XYZ file of C-alpha atoms in Angstrom:
493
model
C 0.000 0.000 0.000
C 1.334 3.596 -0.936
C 2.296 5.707 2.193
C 0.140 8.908 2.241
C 1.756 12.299 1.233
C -0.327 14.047 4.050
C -0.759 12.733 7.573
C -4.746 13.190 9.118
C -4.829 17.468 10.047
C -5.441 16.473 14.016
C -3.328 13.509 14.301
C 0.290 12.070 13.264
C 3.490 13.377 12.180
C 4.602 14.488 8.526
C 5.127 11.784 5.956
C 8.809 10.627 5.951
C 8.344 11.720 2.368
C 6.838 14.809 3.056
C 9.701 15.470 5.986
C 12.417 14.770 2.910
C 10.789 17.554 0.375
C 10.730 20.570 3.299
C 13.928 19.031 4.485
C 15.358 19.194 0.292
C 13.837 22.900 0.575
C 15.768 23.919 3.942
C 19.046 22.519 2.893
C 18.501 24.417 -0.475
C 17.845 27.630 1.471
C 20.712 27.267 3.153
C 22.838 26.326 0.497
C 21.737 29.800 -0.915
C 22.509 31.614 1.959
C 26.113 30.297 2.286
C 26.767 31.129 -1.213
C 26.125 34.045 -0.664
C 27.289 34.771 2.869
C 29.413 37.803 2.152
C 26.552 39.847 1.045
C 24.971 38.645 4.303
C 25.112 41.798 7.444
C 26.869 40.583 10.020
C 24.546 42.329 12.445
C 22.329 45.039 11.775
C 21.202 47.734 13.873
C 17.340 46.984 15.287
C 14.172 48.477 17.322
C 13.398 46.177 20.244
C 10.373 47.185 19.893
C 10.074 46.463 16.067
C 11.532 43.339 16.352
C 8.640 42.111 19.131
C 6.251 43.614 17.380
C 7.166 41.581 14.244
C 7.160 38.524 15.943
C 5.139 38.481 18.892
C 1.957 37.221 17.194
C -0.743 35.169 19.258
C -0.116 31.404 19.365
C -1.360 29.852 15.766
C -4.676 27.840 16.142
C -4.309 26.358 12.799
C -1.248 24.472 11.359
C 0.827 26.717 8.600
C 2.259 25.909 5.420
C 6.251 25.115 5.885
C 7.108 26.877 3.351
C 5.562 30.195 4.646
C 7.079 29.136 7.761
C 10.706 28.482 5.934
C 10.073 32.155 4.486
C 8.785 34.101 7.850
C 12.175 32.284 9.079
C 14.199 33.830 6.755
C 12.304 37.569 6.158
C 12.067 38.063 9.681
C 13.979 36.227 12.177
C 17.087 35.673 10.172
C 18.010 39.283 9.776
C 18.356 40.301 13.228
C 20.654 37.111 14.264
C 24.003 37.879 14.889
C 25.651 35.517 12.212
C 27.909 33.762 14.330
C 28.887 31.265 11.494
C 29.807 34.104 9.179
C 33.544 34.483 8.090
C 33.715 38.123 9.082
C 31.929 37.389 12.577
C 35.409 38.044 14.838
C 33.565 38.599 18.669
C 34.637 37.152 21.732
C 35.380 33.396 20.828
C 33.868 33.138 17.842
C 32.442 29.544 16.954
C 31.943 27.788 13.707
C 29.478 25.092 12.887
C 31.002 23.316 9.500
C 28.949 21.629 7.421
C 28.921 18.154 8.538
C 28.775 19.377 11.978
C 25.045 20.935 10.719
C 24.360 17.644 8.695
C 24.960 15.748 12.255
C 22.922 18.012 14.018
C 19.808 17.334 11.500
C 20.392 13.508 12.321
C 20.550 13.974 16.366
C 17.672 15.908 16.498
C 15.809 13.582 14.024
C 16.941 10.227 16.279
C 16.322 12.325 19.075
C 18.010 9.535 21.784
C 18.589 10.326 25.745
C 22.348 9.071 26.762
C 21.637 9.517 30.222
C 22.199 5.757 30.925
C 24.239 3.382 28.723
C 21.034 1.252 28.491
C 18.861 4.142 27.431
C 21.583 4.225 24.009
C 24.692 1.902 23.979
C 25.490 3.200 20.839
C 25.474 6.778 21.968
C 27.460 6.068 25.061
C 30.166 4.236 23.330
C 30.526 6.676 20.857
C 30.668 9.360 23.615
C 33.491 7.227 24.935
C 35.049 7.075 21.647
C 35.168 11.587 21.012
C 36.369 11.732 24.432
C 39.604 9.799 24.685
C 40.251 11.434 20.978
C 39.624 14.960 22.158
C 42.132 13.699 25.691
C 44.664 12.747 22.860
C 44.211 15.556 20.573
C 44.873 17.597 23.907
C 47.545 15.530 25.647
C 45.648 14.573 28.596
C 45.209 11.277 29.816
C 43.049 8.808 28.027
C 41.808 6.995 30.642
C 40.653 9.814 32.541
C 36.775 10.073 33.777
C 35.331 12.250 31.285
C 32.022 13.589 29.813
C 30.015 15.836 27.239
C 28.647 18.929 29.008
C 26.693 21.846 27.632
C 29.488 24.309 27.592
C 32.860 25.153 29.525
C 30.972 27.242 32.197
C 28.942 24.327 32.937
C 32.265 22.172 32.585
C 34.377 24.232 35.416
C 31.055 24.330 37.986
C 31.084 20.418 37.730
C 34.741 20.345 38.189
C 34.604 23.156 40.824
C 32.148 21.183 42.561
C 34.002 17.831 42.449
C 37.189 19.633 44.219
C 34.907 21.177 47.088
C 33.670 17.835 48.019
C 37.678 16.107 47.857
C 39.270 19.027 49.605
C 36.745 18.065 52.847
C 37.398 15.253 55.375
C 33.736 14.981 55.832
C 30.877 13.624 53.822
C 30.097 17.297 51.816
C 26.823 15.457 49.610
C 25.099 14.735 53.368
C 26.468 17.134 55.431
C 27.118 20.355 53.011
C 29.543 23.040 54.445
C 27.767 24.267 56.899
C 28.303 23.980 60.703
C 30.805 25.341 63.633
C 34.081 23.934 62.597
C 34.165 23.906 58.773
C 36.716 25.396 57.169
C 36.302 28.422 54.980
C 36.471 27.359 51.456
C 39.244 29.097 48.975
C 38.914 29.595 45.199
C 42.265 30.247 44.058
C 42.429 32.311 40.061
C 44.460 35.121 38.351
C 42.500 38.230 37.708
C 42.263 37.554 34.296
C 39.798 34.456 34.762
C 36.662 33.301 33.070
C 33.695 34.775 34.937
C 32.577 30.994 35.462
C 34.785 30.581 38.233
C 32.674 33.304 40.005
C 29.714 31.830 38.733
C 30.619 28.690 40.477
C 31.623 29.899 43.561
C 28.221 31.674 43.809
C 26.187 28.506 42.560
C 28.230 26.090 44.671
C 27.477 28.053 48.235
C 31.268 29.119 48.027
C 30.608 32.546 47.821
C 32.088 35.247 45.601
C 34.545 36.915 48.656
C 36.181 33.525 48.515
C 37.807 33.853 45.422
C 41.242 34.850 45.536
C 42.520 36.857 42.318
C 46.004 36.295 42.245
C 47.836 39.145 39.870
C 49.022 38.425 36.481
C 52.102 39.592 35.020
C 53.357 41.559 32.385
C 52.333 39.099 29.394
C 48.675 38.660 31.794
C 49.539 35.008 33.317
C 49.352 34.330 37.047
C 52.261 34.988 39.296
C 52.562 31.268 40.441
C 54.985 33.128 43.713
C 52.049 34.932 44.882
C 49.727 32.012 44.528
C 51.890 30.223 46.348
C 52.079 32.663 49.106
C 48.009 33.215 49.093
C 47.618 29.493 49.880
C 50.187 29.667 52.480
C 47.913 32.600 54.130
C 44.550 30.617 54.091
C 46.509 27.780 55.941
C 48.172 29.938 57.971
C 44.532 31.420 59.268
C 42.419 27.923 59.250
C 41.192 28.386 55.564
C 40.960 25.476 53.505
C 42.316 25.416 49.872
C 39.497 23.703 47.345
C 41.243 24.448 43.911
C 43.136 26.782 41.786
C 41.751 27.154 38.388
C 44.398 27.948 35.639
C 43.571 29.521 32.236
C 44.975 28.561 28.951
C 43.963 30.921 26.477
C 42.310 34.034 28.934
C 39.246 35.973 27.193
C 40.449 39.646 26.883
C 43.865 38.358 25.501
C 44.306 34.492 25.206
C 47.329 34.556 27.553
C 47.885 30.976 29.290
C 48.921 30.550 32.769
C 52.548 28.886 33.728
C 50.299 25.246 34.460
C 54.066 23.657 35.481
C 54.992 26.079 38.387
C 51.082 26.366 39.837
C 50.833 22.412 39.201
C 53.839 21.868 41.716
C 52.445 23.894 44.019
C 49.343 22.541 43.876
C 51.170 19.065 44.655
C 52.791 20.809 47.213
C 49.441 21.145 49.313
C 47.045 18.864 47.805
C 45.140 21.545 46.109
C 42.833 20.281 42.786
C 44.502 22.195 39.658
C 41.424 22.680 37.236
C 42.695 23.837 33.918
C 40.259 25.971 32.085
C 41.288 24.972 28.703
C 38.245 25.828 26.774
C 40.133 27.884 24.365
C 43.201 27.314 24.232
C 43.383 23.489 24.626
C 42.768 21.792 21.451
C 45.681 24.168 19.631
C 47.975 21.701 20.578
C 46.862 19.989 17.247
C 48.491 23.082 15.624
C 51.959 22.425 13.993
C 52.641 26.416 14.341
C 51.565 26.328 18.222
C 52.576 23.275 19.929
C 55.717 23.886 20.990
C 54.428 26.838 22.326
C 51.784 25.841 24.568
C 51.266 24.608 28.566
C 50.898 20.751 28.914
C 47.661 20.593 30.789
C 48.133 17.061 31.561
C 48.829 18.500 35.193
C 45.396 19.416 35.616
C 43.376 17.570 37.547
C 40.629 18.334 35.540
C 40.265 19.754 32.190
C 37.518 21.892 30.363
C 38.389 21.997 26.231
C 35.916 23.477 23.632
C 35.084 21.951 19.963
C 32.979 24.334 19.701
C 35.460 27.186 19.463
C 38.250 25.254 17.649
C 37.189 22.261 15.768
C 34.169 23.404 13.806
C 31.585 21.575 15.811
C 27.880 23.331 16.622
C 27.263 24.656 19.654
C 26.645 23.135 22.273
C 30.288 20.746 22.422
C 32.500 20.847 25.504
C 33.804 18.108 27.216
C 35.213 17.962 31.194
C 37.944 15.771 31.983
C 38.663 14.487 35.112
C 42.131 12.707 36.104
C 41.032 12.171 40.094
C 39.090 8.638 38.703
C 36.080 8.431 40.768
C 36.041 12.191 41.989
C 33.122 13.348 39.572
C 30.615 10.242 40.356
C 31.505 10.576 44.093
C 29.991 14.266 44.046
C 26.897 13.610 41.277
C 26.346 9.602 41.469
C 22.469 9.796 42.545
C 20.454 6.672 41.186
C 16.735 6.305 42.377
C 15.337 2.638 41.443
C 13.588 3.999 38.322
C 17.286 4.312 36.897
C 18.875 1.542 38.448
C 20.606 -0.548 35.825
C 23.673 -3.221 35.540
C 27.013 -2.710 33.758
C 27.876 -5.395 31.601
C 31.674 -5.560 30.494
C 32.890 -1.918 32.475
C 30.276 -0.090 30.811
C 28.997 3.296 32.675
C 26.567 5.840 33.218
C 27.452 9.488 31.919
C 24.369 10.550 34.113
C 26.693 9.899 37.336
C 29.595 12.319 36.360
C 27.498 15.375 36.381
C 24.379 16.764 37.596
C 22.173 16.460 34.123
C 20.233 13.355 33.813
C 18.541 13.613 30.365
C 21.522 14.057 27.996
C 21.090 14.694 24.082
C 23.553 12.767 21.494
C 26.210 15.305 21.223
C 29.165 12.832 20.396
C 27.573 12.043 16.665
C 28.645 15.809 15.866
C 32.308 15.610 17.202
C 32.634 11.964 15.508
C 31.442 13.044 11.810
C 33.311 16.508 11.746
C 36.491 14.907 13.473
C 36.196 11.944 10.388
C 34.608 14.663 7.999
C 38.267 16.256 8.526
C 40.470 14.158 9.735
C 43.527 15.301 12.222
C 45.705 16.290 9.268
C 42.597 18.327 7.871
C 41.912 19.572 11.465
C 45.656 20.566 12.118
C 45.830 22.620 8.645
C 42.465 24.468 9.520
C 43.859 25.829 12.850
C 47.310 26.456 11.202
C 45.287 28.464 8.546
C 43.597 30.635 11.529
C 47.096 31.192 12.821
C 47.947 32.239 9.627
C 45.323 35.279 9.557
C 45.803 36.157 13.088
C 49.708 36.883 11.967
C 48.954 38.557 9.074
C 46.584 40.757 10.893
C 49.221 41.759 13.426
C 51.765 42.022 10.451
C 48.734 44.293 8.694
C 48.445 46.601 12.074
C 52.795 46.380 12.816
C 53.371 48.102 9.053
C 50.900 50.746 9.822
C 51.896 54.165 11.702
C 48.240 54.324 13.546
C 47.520 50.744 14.701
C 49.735 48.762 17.612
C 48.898 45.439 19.244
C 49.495 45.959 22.457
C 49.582 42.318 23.576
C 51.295 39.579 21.798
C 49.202 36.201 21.406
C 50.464 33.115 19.934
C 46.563 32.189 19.292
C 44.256 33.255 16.473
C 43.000 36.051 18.615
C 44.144 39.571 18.429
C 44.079 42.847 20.290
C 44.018 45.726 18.183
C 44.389 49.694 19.542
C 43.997 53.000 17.334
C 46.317 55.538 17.943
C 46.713 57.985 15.278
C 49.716 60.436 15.954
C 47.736 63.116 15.985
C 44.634 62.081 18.197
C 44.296 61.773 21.937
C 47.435 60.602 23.932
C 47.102 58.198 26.663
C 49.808 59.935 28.863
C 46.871 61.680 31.016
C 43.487 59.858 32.228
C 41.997 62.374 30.402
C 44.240 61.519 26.963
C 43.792 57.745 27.875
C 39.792 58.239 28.504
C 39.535 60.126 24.569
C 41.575 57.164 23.361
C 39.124 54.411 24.898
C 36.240 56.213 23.657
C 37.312 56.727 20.010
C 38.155 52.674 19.612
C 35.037 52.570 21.317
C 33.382 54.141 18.427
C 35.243 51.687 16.135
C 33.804 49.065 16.928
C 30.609 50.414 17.277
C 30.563 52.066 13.952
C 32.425 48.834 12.283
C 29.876 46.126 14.007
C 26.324 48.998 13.092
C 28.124 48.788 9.206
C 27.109 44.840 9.370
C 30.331 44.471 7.392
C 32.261 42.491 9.975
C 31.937 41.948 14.066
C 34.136 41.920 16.529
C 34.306 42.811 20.419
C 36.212 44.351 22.765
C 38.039 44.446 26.212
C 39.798 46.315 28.362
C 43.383 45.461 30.027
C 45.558 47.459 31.999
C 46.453 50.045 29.566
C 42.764 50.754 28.260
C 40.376 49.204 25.699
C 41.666 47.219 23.179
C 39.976 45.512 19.589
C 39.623 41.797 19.754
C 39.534 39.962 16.714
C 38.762 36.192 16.982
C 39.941 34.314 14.230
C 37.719 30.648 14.389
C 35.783 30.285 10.991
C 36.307 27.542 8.635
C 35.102 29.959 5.705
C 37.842 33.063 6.659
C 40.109 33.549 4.238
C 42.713 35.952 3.566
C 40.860 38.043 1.578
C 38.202 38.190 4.173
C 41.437 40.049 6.247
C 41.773 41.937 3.983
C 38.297 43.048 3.796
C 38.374 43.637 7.753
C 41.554 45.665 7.874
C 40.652 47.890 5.249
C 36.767 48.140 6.655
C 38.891 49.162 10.306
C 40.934 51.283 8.727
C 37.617 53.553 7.010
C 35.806 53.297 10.075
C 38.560 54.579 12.354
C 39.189 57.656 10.157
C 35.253 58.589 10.374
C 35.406 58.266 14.333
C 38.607 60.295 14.406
């Protein structure tokens, strides 16, 4: 018997065949819209009232046509999106879904599966087994370690963050919490160029934001390991106790990387958890042009790398690693009888090594891109972002009004105008007039819808960050960016 084209109006799904033609339409739109992606605004400036206005519309009583809906999609949600996965979208760490990241995507969402226990999906637990040790090897952390799929780093360092509280504590921190005369003060130990996750844990985990210790950075912005050391020695001193020191590799305003051998020893030295917030940084060591640059972070006792900001993977992709084997399932193990289950041949539960139960398939995405590309294909793709990011330093070295004022070895750089004849940061007035006209830069360059980037501000004012992470930039697209900068800045001057 034929299969209908139609399901009944009140009941049922779409036809498989009917699902292929709208899907053959989507993937046809899209193809369009990648051709012609240049031609695309970045951003574009918008009414927040318009914009609700245009779509705030009463809940539909009656089922709609998908190819009006495909249209509405594009005519009036599409245009106000920030195009992350556009080649001239350079803000904060920019992320790139590649193609058969997207294509995996379609198939997750159409399989829909729950890897919250390995019987709920073997297949999807195995494979998440399989991503993990090759993201720990494509990092150079250990391959046996306890790991796990999260929904992003900030997620990833709470978990960790939370496993260290409960191993810094002699007593049982799931029953009896910290609470209660005799408990030590908890420490956070991080340089003052951290994520703000680490504060975010603190404040989720009952920690508390005053007991975070910043510990300076130096000149190149990576913590002074001698004044972490003496910070921990103070908290002993005074009854404190020490939970963990989180390290950065690859810091957000400038993608400087903590010294993880010097902080790791003295984290040995007093049995303090080392969490290495890799999120950035971590997967470079792939890159021919940056590994012999880079901090092992197999000293961490945990680890927090990103796929989603280096290896071309959709968002969401982040995995936690955990070398303290046990530590993560002794602070999130919970099993009620409903989700009891056995564990033939060592198999496990990724529902015990953090606080989510239902768990979507992420690992298909990081398995097809990771084959889709290969590690040669992935290693050239991050070379080739290195690649821009030095020729856009080389771009703003050869030019009389640009500087970088911080070196990076990462794709990610700081820019600063300073024409020779405009403001003069030798007064906090000269140094104010100078914020406020790169201010207007990027303002001006990111209202254009030409290109987007972001900004930050170190010790010596704001600075122009350009994130270099798409699989589409090329060198013209650099081009097209430094010469868009270079019109914009002489309007603001």
């Amino acid at each position: 018997m034929a299969e209908p084209a139609t399901t009944p109006a009140a009941t049922g799904d779409w036809a498989p065949k009917v699902f292929e033609e709208h899907g053959r339409e989507l993937l046809a739109s899209l193809r369009g819209h990648f051709e012609q992606v240049r031609d695309v605004p970045v951003a574009r400036p918008y009414d927040p009232a318009e914009l609700m206005s245009r779509l705030d519309t009463a809940v539909p009583q009656q089922a709609d046509d998908f190819s009006r809906i495909l249209a509405d999609t594009w005519d009036k949600v599409v245009p106000d999106l920030v195009q992350w996965n556009h080649p001239a979208f350079h803000g904060y760490f920019s992320t790139c879904a590649s193609f058969p990241g997207v294509l995996a995507e379609t198939m997750t969402a159409a399989l829909n599966v729950n890897a919250m226990l390995w019987k709920t999906s073997p297949s999807a637990s195995a494979l998440e087994l399989v991503v993990l040790r090759w993201l720990a090897d494509m990092a150079g952390y250990p391959a046996d370690a306890d790991a796990v799929l999260v929904g992003g780093a900030s997620l990833a360092t709470l978990y960790a963050l939370g496993a260290a509280r409960d191993a810094a504590y002699d007593h049982d921190v799931r029953e009896e919490g910290l609470a209660g005369p005799g408990v030590p003060v908890p420490r956070i130990y991080t340089s003052d160029q951290a994520h703000s996750s680490v504060d975010k844990a603190t404040i989720t985990l009952g920690i508390g934001l005053r007991n975070v210790v910043r510990i300076p950075s130096d000149g190149d912005y990576r913590m002074r390991a001698d004044l972490l050391e003496e910070a921990i020695a103070e908290d002993l001193a005074a009854g404190r106790r020490p939970v963990a020191v989180v390290a950065t590799v690859g810091t957000t305003s400038v993608a400087a990387a903590d010294p993880l051998g010097p902080i790791s020893a003295i984290c040995r030295r007093h049995d303090v958890w080392l969490h290495v917030d890799a999120a950035y940084g971590g997967l470079f060591a792939l890159s021919d042009a940056l590994r012999p640059a880079l901090e092992d972070v197999s000293v961490g006792d945990s680890l927090v790398v990103n796929p989603q900001k280096t290896l071309f993977v959709p968002l969401d992709a982040t995995s936690l690693h955990c070398r303290r084997r046990g530590a993560l399932a002794n602070t999130y193990r919970l099993v009620p009888e409903y989700l009891t289950s056995t564990h033939p041949g060592g198999t496990a539960d990724f529902m015990d090594l953090s606080p989510q139960l239902g768990r979507g398939f992420r690992a298909l995405k990081l398995w097809w891109v990771i084959r889709s590309f290969g590690l040669d294909g992935l290693r050239s793709r991050l070379d080739h972002a290195v690649d821009l990011a030095n020729s856009l330093r080389a771009l703003a070295a050869a030019h009389p009004d640009w500087d970088c004022p911080v070196p990076s070895d990462y794709p990610l750089v700081c820019l600063r105008y300073q024409p020779a004849d405009g403001p003069r940061p030798d007064t906090p007035e000269g140094q104010a007039a100078r914020d406020a006209l790169n201010a207007r830069i990027v303002e001006e360059l990111n209202g254009a819808g030409e290109a987007f980037v972001s900004h930050s501000v170190i010790r010596d004012g704001y600075v122009i960050r350009v994130s270099l992470a798409n699989i589409h930039t090329t060198s013209d697209d650099i081009t097209r960016l430094w010469n868009a900068l270079n019109r914009v800045a002489e309007k603001c001057r």
